[in-house]
Short mmCIF file of C-alpha atoms in Angstrom, two decimals:
data_model
loop_
_atom_site.label_atom_id
_atom_site.label_comp_id
_atom_site.label_asym_id
_atom_site.label_seq_id
_atom_site.Cartn_x
_atom_site.Cartn_y
_atom_site.Cartn_z
CA MET A 1 27.29 -5.01 -51.12
CA LYS A 2 29.79 -6.12 -48.50
CA TRP A 3 28.91 -3.13 -46.33
CA LEU A 4 25.24 -4.14 -46.42
CA TRP A 5 26.10 -7.69 -45.41
CA ASN A 6 28.18 -6.35 -42.50
CA ILE A 7 25.28 -4.22 -41.31
CA VAL A 8 22.92 -7.21 -41.42
CA LYS A 9 25.47 -9.44 -39.67
CA TYR A 10 26.21 -7.03 -36.84
CA THR A 11 22.56 -6.16 -36.39
CA PHE A 12 21.74 -9.85 -36.09
CA LEU A 13 24.57 -10.48 -33.63
CA THR A 14 23.54 -7.47 -31.55
CA GLY A 15 19.98 -8.78 -31.45
CA VAL A 16 21.15 -12.23 -30.34
CA VAL A 17 23.34 -10.81 -27.58
CA LEU A 18 20.56 -8.51 -26.38
CA GLY A 19 18.05 -11.37 -26.42
CA VAL A 20 20.34 -13.61 -24.38
CA LEU A 21 20.93 -10.74 -21.92
CA ILE A 22 17.20 -10.10 -21.50
CA ILE A 23 16.47 -13.80 -20.95
CA GLY A 24 19.37 -14.11 -18.52
CA ILE A 25 18.22 -11.12 -16.49
CA ASN A 26 14.67 -12.49 -16.30
CA PHE A 27 16.04 -15.81 -15.06
CA TRP A 28 18.10 -13.96 -12.42
CA VAL A 29 15.14 -11.90 -11.22
CA ILE A 30 12.87 -14.94 -10.87
CA VAL A 31 15.35 -17.41 -9.37
CA SER A 32 16.66 -14.92 -6.82
CA THR A 33 13.18 -14.12 -5.46
CA GLU A 34 10.92 -17.14 -6.00
CA ASN A 35 11.46 -18.46 -2.46
CA GLN A 36 10.07 -15.20 -1.09
CA VAL A 37 6.68 -15.58 -2.80
CA PHE A 38 3.76 -17.15 -0.89
CA TYR A 39 0.49 -18.37 -2.37
CA ARG A 40 -1.56 -19.57 0.61
CA VAL A 41 -2.50 -17.36 3.52
CA GLU A 42 -1.79 -20.11 6.04
CA ASP A 43 1.81 -20.40 4.80
CA THR A 44 2.49 -16.67 4.81
CA PRO A 45 4.68 -15.30 7.63
CA LEU A 46 3.38 -12.53 9.86
CA ASN A 47 4.28 -8.93 9.05
CA LYS A 48 2.87 -5.78 10.55
CA VAL A 49 2.53 -4.02 7.21
CA ALA A 50 1.45 -4.94 3.69
CA LEU A 51 2.13 -2.84 0.61
CA ILE A 52 -0.40 -3.12 -2.22
CA LEU A 53 1.13 -2.06 -5.52
CA GLY A 54 -1.22 0.09 -7.53
CA THR A 55 -3.06 -0.64 -10.72
CA SER A 56 -6.15 0.85 -12.31
CA LYS A 57 -9.53 -0.53 -11.27
CA ARG A 58 -10.54 -0.49 -14.94
CA THR A 59 -8.84 -1.68 -18.10
CA SER A 60 -8.10 0.61 -21.04
CA ALA A 61 -11.33 -0.67 -22.57
CA GLY A 62 -13.30 0.45 -19.51
CA ASP A 63 -13.91 -3.03 -18.14
CA SER A 64 -13.33 -4.10 -14.54
CA ASN A 65 -9.64 -4.89 -13.99
CA LYS A 66 -9.22 -8.37 -12.47
CA TYR A 67 -5.69 -7.56 -11.30
CA PHE A 68 -6.98 -4.67 -9.18
CA HIS A 69 -9.68 -6.76 -7.53
CA GLU A 70 -7.35 -9.71 -6.95
CA ARG A 71 -4.86 -7.51 -5.11
CA ILE A 72 -7.56 -5.99 -2.93
CA ALA A 73 -9.03 -9.41 -2.11
CA ALA A 74 -5.58 -10.80 -1.30
CA ALA A 75 -4.73 -7.95 1.07
CA ALA A 76 -8.11 -8.20 2.79
CA GLU A 77 -7.55 -11.94 3.20
CA LEU A 78 -4.19 -11.32 4.88
CA TYR A 79 -5.72 -8.74 7.20
CA HIS A 80 -8.75 -10.79 8.22
CA ASN A 81 -6.52 -13.80 8.91
CA GLY A 82 -4.25 -11.81 11.19
CA LYS A 83 -1.22 -11.93 8.88
CA ILE A 84 -0.91 -8.13 8.72
CA LYS A 85 -2.07 -5.20 10.84
CA HIS A 86 -1.72 -2.27 8.47
CA ILE A 87 -1.94 -1.70 4.71
CA ILE A 88 -0.22 0.89 2.54
CA VAL A 89 -2.02 1.43 -0.77
CA SER A 90 0.48 2.93 -3.16
CA GLY A 91 -0.23 4.09 -6.68
CA ASP A 92 -0.65 6.81 -9.25
CA ASN A 93 -2.71 9.89 -8.52
CA ARG A 94 -2.45 11.69 -11.83
CA SER A 95 -5.77 13.56 -11.80
CA ILE A 96 -9.07 13.97 -9.98
CA TYR A 97 -10.44 11.30 -12.32
CA TYR A 98 -7.63 8.78 -11.87
CA ASN A 99 -6.61 7.94 -8.33
CA GLU A 100 -5.34 4.41 -7.64
CA PRO A 101 -4.78 4.82 -3.86
CA ARG A 102 -8.28 6.24 -3.34
CA ASP A 103 -9.83 3.42 -5.36
CA MET A 104 -7.86 0.80 -3.42
CA TYR A 105 -8.83 2.40 -0.12
CA GLN A 106 -12.53 2.35 -1.00
CA ALA A 107 -12.33 -1.25 -2.22
CA LEU A 108 -10.63 -2.41 0.99
CA VAL A 109 -13.22 -0.66 3.14
CA SER A 110 -15.96 -2.42 1.16
CA LEU A 111 -14.34 -5.71 2.26
CA ASN A 112 -14.57 -4.69 5.92
CA VAL A 113 -10.97 -3.56 6.36
CA PRO A 114 -11.09 -0.71 8.93
CA LYS A 115 -10.31 2.76 7.58
CA GLY A 116 -7.83 3.39 10.38
CA VAL A 117 -5.46 0.62 9.26
CA ILE A 118 -5.08 1.92 5.69
CA THR A 119 -2.49 4.52 4.65
CA LEU A 120 -2.65 6.12 1.21
CA ASP A 121 0.55 6.77 -0.73
CA PHE A 122 -0.28 9.04 -3.64
CA ALA A 123 3.24 9.05 -5.11
CA GLY A 124 3.64 5.39 -6.05
CA LEU A 125 4.14 6.25 -9.69
CA ARG A 126 6.19 3.12 -10.40
CA THR A 127 6.94 -0.14 -8.62
CA LEU A 128 10.34 1.23 -7.59
CA ASP A 129 8.77 4.39 -6.17
CA SER A 130 6.23 2.47 -4.09
CA ILE A 131 8.83 0.15 -2.59
CA VAL A 132 11.43 2.81 -1.80
CA ARG A 133 8.80 5.12 -0.32
CA ALA A 134 7.55 2.35 1.97
CA ASP A 135 10.98 2.54 3.58
CA SER A 136 12.07 6.18 3.19
CA ILE A 137 8.69 7.85 3.81
CA PHE A 138 6.76 5.35 5.94
CA GLY A 139 9.73 3.84 7.79
CA GLN A 140 9.07 0.21 6.89
CA LYS A 141 12.02 -2.07 6.24
CA LYS A 142 10.03 -5.29 6.76
CA PHE A 143 6.73 -5.79 4.97
CA THR A 144 4.63 -7.96 2.67
CA ILE A 145 4.19 -6.94 -0.96
CA VAL A 146 0.78 -7.78 -2.43
CA THR A 147 0.51 -8.17 -6.18
CA GLN A 148 0.20 -10.88 -8.84
CA ASP A 149 2.76 -13.68 -9.09
CA PHE A 150 4.44 -12.31 -12.24
CA HIS A 151 4.85 -8.89 -10.61
CA CYS A 152 6.06 -10.26 -7.27
CA TYR A 153 9.44 -11.28 -8.69
CA ARG A 154 10.34 -7.84 -10.00
CA SER A 155 8.99 -6.11 -6.90
CA LEU A 156 10.96 -8.35 -4.55
CA PHE A 157 14.09 -7.96 -6.65
CA ILE A 158 13.88 -4.18 -6.25
CA ALA A 159 13.25 -4.46 -2.52
CA ASN A 160 16.16 -6.87 -2.10
CA TYR A 161 18.45 -4.44 -3.91
CA TYR A 162 17.61 -1.84 -1.27
CA GLY A 163 18.26 -4.29 1.57
CA LEU A 164 14.64 -4.55 2.70
CA ASP A 165 13.26 -7.60 4.52
CA VAL A 166 10.28 -8.42 2.33
CA ILE A 167 8.07 -11.25 1.19
CA GLY A 168 5.49 -11.35 -1.57
CA TYR A 169 1.91 -12.55 -1.29
CA SER A 170 0.62 -13.55 -4.70
CA ALA A 171 -2.87 -12.37 -5.59
CA ASP A 172 -3.11 -15.25 -8.07
CA ASP A 173 -1.75 -18.78 -8.41
CA LYS A 174 0.83 -18.49 -11.19
CA GLU A 175 -1.92 -17.70 -13.65
CA GLN A 176 -1.14 -17.90 -17.36
CA LEU A 177 -0.61 -14.36 -18.65
CA PRO A 178 -1.85 -12.92 -21.92
CA LEU A 179 1.05 -12.85 -24.37
CA SER A 180 1.17 -9.04 -24.49
CA LEU A 181 1.42 -8.78 -20.70
CA ALA A 182 4.02 -11.55 -20.49
CA ILE A 183 6.21 -9.75 -23.05
CA ARG A 184 5.72 -6.45 -21.25
CA GLU A 185 6.84 -7.97 -17.95
CA ILE A 186 9.92 -9.54 -19.54
CA PHE A 187 11.06 -6.11 -20.68
CA ALA A 188 9.98 -4.50 -17.39
CA ARG A 189 12.34 -6.81 -15.46
CA PHE A 190 15.15 -5.95 -17.83
CA ALA A 191 14.42 -2.23 -17.40
CA ALA A 192 14.27 -2.60 -13.61
CA VAL A 193 17.78 -4.05 -13.52
CA LEU A 194 19.05 -1.19 -15.69
CA ASP A 195 17.31 1.33 -13.41
CA LEU A 196 18.97 -0.17 -10.33
CA TYR A 197 22.46 -1.01 -11.52
CA ILE A 198 23.09 1.35 -14.44
CA TRP A 199 20.89 4.43 -14.22
CA LYS A 200 20.64 4.44 -10.40
CA LYS A 201 17.12 5.81 -10.59
CA ALA A 202 15.39 7.19 -7.50
CA PRO A 203 11.68 7.79 -6.81
CA SER A 204 10.20 10.73 -8.67
CA ILE A 205 8.74 12.14 -5.43
CA LEU A 206 9.88 11.69 -1.84
CA GLY A 207 8.83 14.34 0.70
CA GLU A 208 8.21 14.37 4.45
CA LYS A 209 8.32 11.21 6.53
CA GLU A 210 4.98 9.86 7.75
CA LYS A 211 4.51 7.64 10.78
CA LEU A 212 2.10 4.74 10.43
CA ASN A 213 -0.53 4.11 13.07
CA LEU A 214 0.64 0.63 14.10
#
């Protein structure tokens, strides 16, 4: 039975080490970016361009997705208060029935954001893809990321890794997350660090450069 005890012992120790590593990485991601997150439009520095990170306009249950509408409202608020001049909507475009950039575009227009100041990025399949493409495809090294508070930290961490001059505008005010989403984000931050420093992942799709109408 000694072999069984050794398996249990080493499994437990591995779990403890992994848990400490995950917690430590989350602390690093948050602490290194929290000063770049803004919550009030009047406090937010000027930038020519905002990048809205994509999410579905509906939940898996078919209900309206509050995170989608908060991001749209936040970007429209920045635009109408003169904090940005142009908006990139970046997200997944997996089928004719699921198109995050198109949905974000239509929602912004409904809030009186002019069509001509919105650029659609149909290849923002992940947070990393959207951020890297803002630089490599659309030529933006300085911009404002618009998403919820919990997502701002990971997004900014990725942008900082690539040497971009970014800030985050939170679409909420440090709102309490559902437990499932909080756990998901904890592991997403851990995975993001692995993608950057270990796996050296690049965007799934790049393509031709596109000049923004600024």
